[in-house]
Coordinates of C-alpha atoms in Angstrom, one line a residue:
M267 CA 91.6 100.8 63.5
N268 CA 95.0 100.9 62.1
V269 CA 95.8 97.9 60.3
V270 CA 99.3 98.2 60.8
R271 CA 99.0 98.2 64.2
T272 CA 96.6 95.0 65.0
L273 CA 99.0 93.0 63.0
S274 CA 101.9 94.3 64.7
L275 CA 100.4 94.1 68.2
L276 CA 99.6 90.1 66.7
L277 CA 102.9 89.5 65.8
L278 CA 104.4 90.4 69.9
V279 CA 101.4 88.5 70.6
A280 CA 102.6 85.5 68.6
L281 CA 106.3 85.4 69.9
L282 CA 105.1 85.4 73.6
S283 CA 102.9 82.7 73.5
A284 CA 105.7 80.4 71.5
C285 CA 108.5 81.8 74.0
A286 CA 105.8 80.2 76.3
A287 CA 106.0 77.0 74.9
K288 CA 109.1 76.7 74.7
P289 CA 110.4 74.8 78.5
A290 CA 111.7 76.8 81.4
R291 CA 114.2 76.5 83.7
D292 CA 111.9 77.1 86.0
S293 CA 108.5 74.7 85.2
A294 CA 105.1 75.9 85.8
P295 CA 103.7 76.2 89.0
A296 CA 102.0 73.4 90.1
S297 CA 100.8 71.3 93.5
V298 CA 103.0 69.0 95.1
A299 CA 101.7 66.1 96.5
V300 CA 103.7 65.1 100.0
D301 CA 103.7 62.1 101.6
S302 CA 102.3 62.5 105.2
T303 CA 103.2 59.5 106.3
P304 CA 105.5 59.4 109.0
P305 CA 108.1 56.5 109.1
A306 CA 109.0 52.9 111.2
D307 CA 111.4 54.2 113.7
A308 CA 109.4 58.4 113.2
A309 CA 109.1 57.3 117.2
V310 CA 112.6 57.8 117.9
V311 CA 113.4 61.2 116.0
A312 CA 109.8 62.6 116.5
D313 CA 111.4 65.0 118.6
A314 CA 114.4 65.6 116.6
P315 CA 114.3 68.6 113.8
P316 CA 114.7 67.9 110.4
P317 CA 118.4 69.1 109.4
A318 CA 118.3 72.8 107.8
T319 CA 120.3 71.1 104.8
A320 CA 117.6 68.6 103.8
Q321 CA 114.5 71.6 104.3
A322 CA 116.3 73.8 101.8
D323 CA 116.9 70.7 99.0
T324 CA 113.8 70.1 99.3
V325 CA 112.4 74.0 99.0
A326 CA 114.9 74.6 95.9
D327 CA 114.5 71.4 93.9
A328 CA 109.9 71.1 94.3
P329 CA 108.6 74.4 92.4
V330 CA 105.7 75.2 94.0
A331 CA 102.4 76.4 92.6
A332 CA 101.4 80.0 94.1
S333 CA 97.6 78.1 94.9
D334 CA 99.4 76.2 98.1
V335 CA 101.8 78.6 98.8
A336 CA 100.3 79.8 102.7
P337 CA 101.3 83.0 102.9
P338 CA 103.7 83.5 106.5
T339 CA 102.6 84.4 109.2
T340 CA 103.7 87.5 112.0
E341 CA 103.6 87.8 115.2
A342 CA 103.2 91.3 117.1
T343 CA 106.4 92.1 117.4
G344 CA 106.5 95.5 117.8
D345 CA 107.0 96.7 113.6
A346 CA 107.0 99.9 112.8
A347 CA 104.4 101.9 111.7
P348 CA 103.7 102.5 107.9
T349 CA 105.7 105.4 106.9
A350 CA 103.6 108.1 104.4
A351 CA 105.5 106.4 101.3
E352 CA 103.6 103.4 102.2
D353 CA 100.3 103.7 102.7
D354 CA 100.7 105.8 98.9
F355 CA 101.8 102.5 98.3
A356 CA 98.6 100.5 99.9
A357 CA 96.8 102.9 98.2
L358 CA 98.2 102.7 94.6
Y359 CA 98.4 99.4 94.6
G360 CA 94.8 97.4 96.5
G361 CA 97.4 95.6 99.0
P362 CA 101.3 96.3 101.4
A363 CA 104.5 97.3 100.0
P364 CA 107.3 94.6 99.6
S365 CA 109.8 95.8 101.5
A366 CA 113.2 97.8 100.4
D367 CA 114.6 94.2 99.7
G368 CA 111.7 94.0 96.8
S369 CA 111.5 90.7 98.8
N370 CA 106.5 89.9 99.0
S371 CA 105.5 87.9 101.4
A372 CA 102.2 87.2 99.8
Q373 CA 103.3 84.7 97.4
P374 CA 106.6 84.0 94.8
S375 CA 106.6 85.1 91.3
Y376 CA 106.2 83.4 88.2
D377 CA 109.2 85.0 86.2
P378 CA 111.3 82.3 84.2
W379 CA 112.4 85.3 81.6
E380 CA 113.7 87.2 84.6
G381 CA 117.0 87.9 82.7
F382 CA 115.9 88.9 79.6
N383 CA 112.8 91.2 82.2
R384 CA 115.6 92.6 83.5
R385 CA 117.3 93.7 80.3
V386 CA 114.0 95.7 79.3
H387 CA 113.3 97.4 82.8
A388 CA 117.0 98.4 83.0
F389 CA 115.5 100.8 79.5
N390 CA 112.6 101.6 81.3
D391 CA 114.6 102.7 83.9
V392 CA 117.0 105.2 81.8
V393 CA 113.5 105.9 79.6
D394 CA 112.2 106.8 83.2
R395 CA 114.5 108.8 85.4
A396 CA 116.1 110.9 81.8
V397 CA 112.1 111.7 80.1
A398 CA 108.8 110.3 82.1
R399 CA 110.4 111.7 86.2
P400 CA 111.3 114.7 85.6
L401 CA 108.1 116.0 83.1
A402 CA 106.2 114.9 85.1
T403 CA 107.6 115.9 88.4
A404 CA 107.5 120.2 85.9
Y405 CA 103.9 118.9 85.6
T406 CA 103.0 118.8 89.3
K407 CA 104.9 122.3 89.8
V408 CA 103.1 124.1 87.3
V409 CA 100.0 122.8 86.8
P410 CA 97.7 123.3 89.9
R411 CA 96.4 121.3 92.0
F412 CA 92.7 120.8 90.8
A413 CA 93.8 121.0 87.0
R414 CA 95.3 117.5 87.4
T415 CA 92.8 116.3 89.2
G416 CA 90.5 117.1 86.1
V417 CA 92.6 115.4 83.6
T418 CA 93.0 112.7 85.7
N419 CA 89.0 112.8 85.9
F420 CA 89.2 113.3 82.1
F421 CA 90.9 109.9 81.0
S422 CA 88.7 107.5 83.9
N423 CA 85.9 108.6 82.6
L424 CA 87.3 107.8 78.9
R425 CA 87.9 104.4 79.5
A426 CA 84.6 103.3 80.9
P427 CA 84.0 101.5 76.9
V428 CA 86.8 99.1 78.5
T429 CA 85.3 98.5 81.6
I430 CA 81.8 98.0 80.4
T431 CA 82.5 95.8 78.0
N432 CA 84.8 93.3 80.2
Q433 CA 82.2 94.0 83.2
L434 CA 79.9 91.8 80.5
L435 CA 81.5 89.3 79.4
Q436 CA 82.9 88.2 82.6
G437 CA 79.1 88.0 83.9
R438 CA 78.6 91.2 85.7
P439 CA 75.6 92.8 83.8
G440 CA 75.3 94.9 87.7
D441 CA 78.8 96.5 87.9
A442 CA 78.5 97.4 83.8
W443 CA 74.7 99.3 84.5
D444 CA 76.4 101.2 87.4
S445 CA 79.9 102.0 85.4
L446 CA 76.7 103.1 82.1
G447 CA 75.4 105.5 84.6
R448 CA 78.4 107.2 86.0
F449 CA 79.7 107.5 82.8
L450 CA 77.1 109.0 81.8
I451 CA 76.5 110.9 84.0
N452 CA 80.3 112.4 84.6
S453 CA 80.5 112.8 80.5
T454 CA 77.3 115.0 80.9
V455 CA 77.2 117.0 84.8
G456 CA 80.7 116.4 85.4
I457 CA 81.6 118.4 81.8
G458 CA 82.9 115.8 79.8
G459 CA 84.4 113.7 82.5
L460 CA 86.9 116.6 84.5
F461 CA 84.8 116.4 87.6
D462 CA 83.8 113.4 88.5
P463 CA 80.1 113.7 90.3
A464 CA 79.4 110.4 89.3
S465 CA 81.6 109.5 93.1
A466 CA 80.5 111.9 95.1
G467 CA 76.4 110.3 94.5
G468 CA 77.8 106.9 95.8
V469 CA 78.5 105.5 92.2
P470 CA 82.0 103.3 92.9
R471 CA 84.5 103.7 90.4
R472 CA 85.6 100.6 88.3
S473 CA 88.7 99.5 86.3
E474 CA 88.1 96.8 83.7
D475 CA 91.1 95.7 80.8
F476 CA 90.8 92.3 79.1
G477 CA 93.5 90.7 80.3
Q478 CA 91.6 91.1 84.3
T479 CA 88.9 89.4 82.6
L480 CA 90.9 85.8 80.7
G481 CA 92.3 86.1 84.7
A482 CA 88.5 85.9 85.5
W483 CA 87.8 82.6 83.5
G484 CA 90.6 80.6 84.5
W485 CA 93.5 81.7 83.4
R486 CA 95.3 83.1 86.9
N487 CA 98.7 81.8 86.7
S488 CA 101.3 83.5 84.1
R489 CA 104.2 84.1 83.8
Y490 CA 105.7 88.1 84.2
V491 CA 107.3 90.1 81.3
E492 CA 107.8 93.5 81.0
L493 CA 107.5 95.0 77.7
P494 CA 109.4 98.2 76.4
F495 CA 107.7 102.0 77.2
F496 CA 104.5 99.9 78.8
G497 CA 105.7 97.8 80.9
P498 CA 105.0 95.4 83.6
R499 CA 103.1 92.9 82.1
T500 CA 102.0 88.7 81.9
V501 CA 102.0 86.8 78.9
R502 CA 97.7 86.9 79.8
D503 CA 97.4 90.7 79.9
V504 CA 99.8 90.8 76.7
F505 CA 97.3 88.2 74.8
G506 CA 94.9 91.3 77.1
L507 CA 95.8 93.7 75.1
A508 CA 94.3 92.9 71.9
G509 CA 90.4 92.6 72.9
D510 CA 91.2 95.9 74.8
I511 CA 92.6 98.0 70.8
P512 CA 89.3 98.8 69.3
L513 CA 87.2 99.4 72.3
S514 CA 89.9 102.3 72.9
P515 CA 87.8 105.9 72.4
I516 CA 91.4 107.6 71.9
R517 CA 92.3 105.0 69.5
T518 CA 89.2 105.9 67.1
I519 CA 91.4 109.7 66.7
E520 CA 92.6 110.0 63.5
E521 CA 93.9 112.9 63.1
D522 CA 97.4 112.5 64.8
K523 CA 97.8 116.2 66.0
V524 CA 95.5 115.6 67.8
R525 CA 95.5 111.7 69.8
I526 CA 99.6 111.9 69.8
P527 CA 99.6 115.0 72.6
L528 CA 96.8 113.9 74.6
Q529 CA 97.8 110.5 74.6
G530 CA 101.1 112.3 75.6
L531 CA 99.3 113.7 78.5
Q532 CA 97.6 111.2 80.0
L533 CA 101.2 109.2 80.2
V534 CA 103.1 112.3 82.2
D535 CA 99.7 112.6 84.0
M536 CA 100.0 108.4 85.2
R537 CA 103.6 109.4 85.9
A538 CA 102.8 112.5 87.9
Q539 CA 100.6 109.5 90.1
L540 CA 103.4 107.3 90.5
M541 CA 105.5 109.5 92.0
A542 CA 104.9 109.3 95.5
L543 CA 105.8 105.8 95.4
D544 CA 108.9 107.4 94.0
D545 CA 111.0 106.9 97.5
I546 CA 110.2 103.7 98.1
R547 CA 112.2 102.6 94.5
D548 CA 115.0 104.9 95.4
S549 CA 115.7 102.9 98.4
A550 CA 115.2 99.4 97.0
V551 CA 118.1 97.1 96.9
D552 CA 116.0 95.4 94.1
E553 CA 114.0 98.4 92.2
Y554 CA 114.0 95.0 89.2
A555 CA 111.9 92.8 92.2
L556 CA 109.8 95.4 93.9
T557 CA 108.4 96.4 91.5
R558 CA 107.7 93.6 89.8
D559 CA 105.8 91.7 93.1
A560 CA 104.9 95.1 93.9
W561 CA 102.3 94.3 90.7
L562 CA 101.7 91.1 90.8
Q563 CA 100.6 92.1 93.5
R564 CA 97.8 94.7 92.9
R565 CA 97.1 92.3 89.3
N566 CA 96.1 88.9 91.1
Y567 CA 94.6 91.4 94.1
Q568 CA 92.5 93.0 90.4
I569 CA 91.5 89.3 89.5
E570 CA 90.3 88.0 93.2
N571 CA 87.7 91.1 93.3
D572 CA 86.4 90.8 90.5
L573 CA 85.8 87.1 91.6
R574 CA 83.6 87.8 94.3
G575 CA 80.4 89.1 95.0
K576 CA 78.7 92.5 94.3
H577 CA 78.7 93.3 97.9
R578 CA 81.2 91.2 98.9
R579 CA 83.9 93.0 96.6
G580 CA 86.7 95.7 97.6
R581 CA 87.3 99.2 96.2
D582 CA 89.0 99.1 93.2
A583 CA 92.6 99.7 92.9
E584 CA 92.9 103.2 91.1
D585 CA 94.0 103.3 87.4
T586 CA 97.7 103.9 88.1
D587 CA 99.3 101.1 85.9
P588 CA 99.6 99.3 83.8
I589 CA 100.0 102.0 81.0
P590 CA 96.8 101.0 79.4
V591 CA 97.0 100.3 75.2
D592 CA 95.2 104.1 74.6
A593 CA 98.6 106.2 76.2
M594 CA 100.8 105.2 74.3
P595 CA 101.4 107.7 71.6
M596 CA 102.3 106.1 68.0
P597 CA 101.0 107.1 64.7
N598 CA 98.9 106.7 62.0
W599 CA 101.6 104.8 59.5
G600 CA 98.7 102.9 57.9
N601 CA 97.0 106.7 57.4

């Protein structure tokens, strides 16, 4: 592992942890105790609804934990059927798409660094529209679907060591055994992972990283942060990068001429998988809020799914986001 890259990552982690220690404008999510004892004259006004302004002030002033907010319920009112783009969103992210204005019905997002995050998101959006999206569009037009599927399978198979190690760290040896078997089958019968005979044999595909492991260990609430090029994360997941770097097979390749093209191909392949969401993003009133809430919803689903028993665990969301640590091309400056 390159010493300079490791020191750079540790410096980034230290800066983020220092920022996390500073008091934010919005306090961290905390439970709110509510005194439900009615006043002495409550019988007189029991049927009268509370003033709307009082309700608004109470909601605005009280910090509410994500776990304390019940998901809003809606009655069947003839809502329109989900569009094909929304179906693609649900398949990729493991949940329904937020509305076009970026609102997410599940729970409030913990984003005290929103001003900074929006500036980084604007930068990432420029890079995406100028470089990543055109490359992904050309890739899907030039490369046949069966070849793109093989590329996706190959890189998914390479992430098996990260997944297996984190499953063991989460106390899930049975899942780790399944993932090891999947890796061996696809690496041999599947010709280096280009094909996926393990899925045909009923072996589930799992995707784990150290950020999920930290969440399974108890670090549930973590402030949202968007990193240049790497995109959406939380502070917890930034620390998780340090745990995943030593396990990346691609980063063990010392030759830049081999490793960087592989990483570039992985990035293009991942961006191509997300093209189904471009229509939703382009039509959003607040594309930043849409991206943030969708990513946090997916991340929370992954962690909660890890905590379920093996037979109650649902299907993992596809390995499309966030950008894994081994996918970002970086030269070996220290060599």
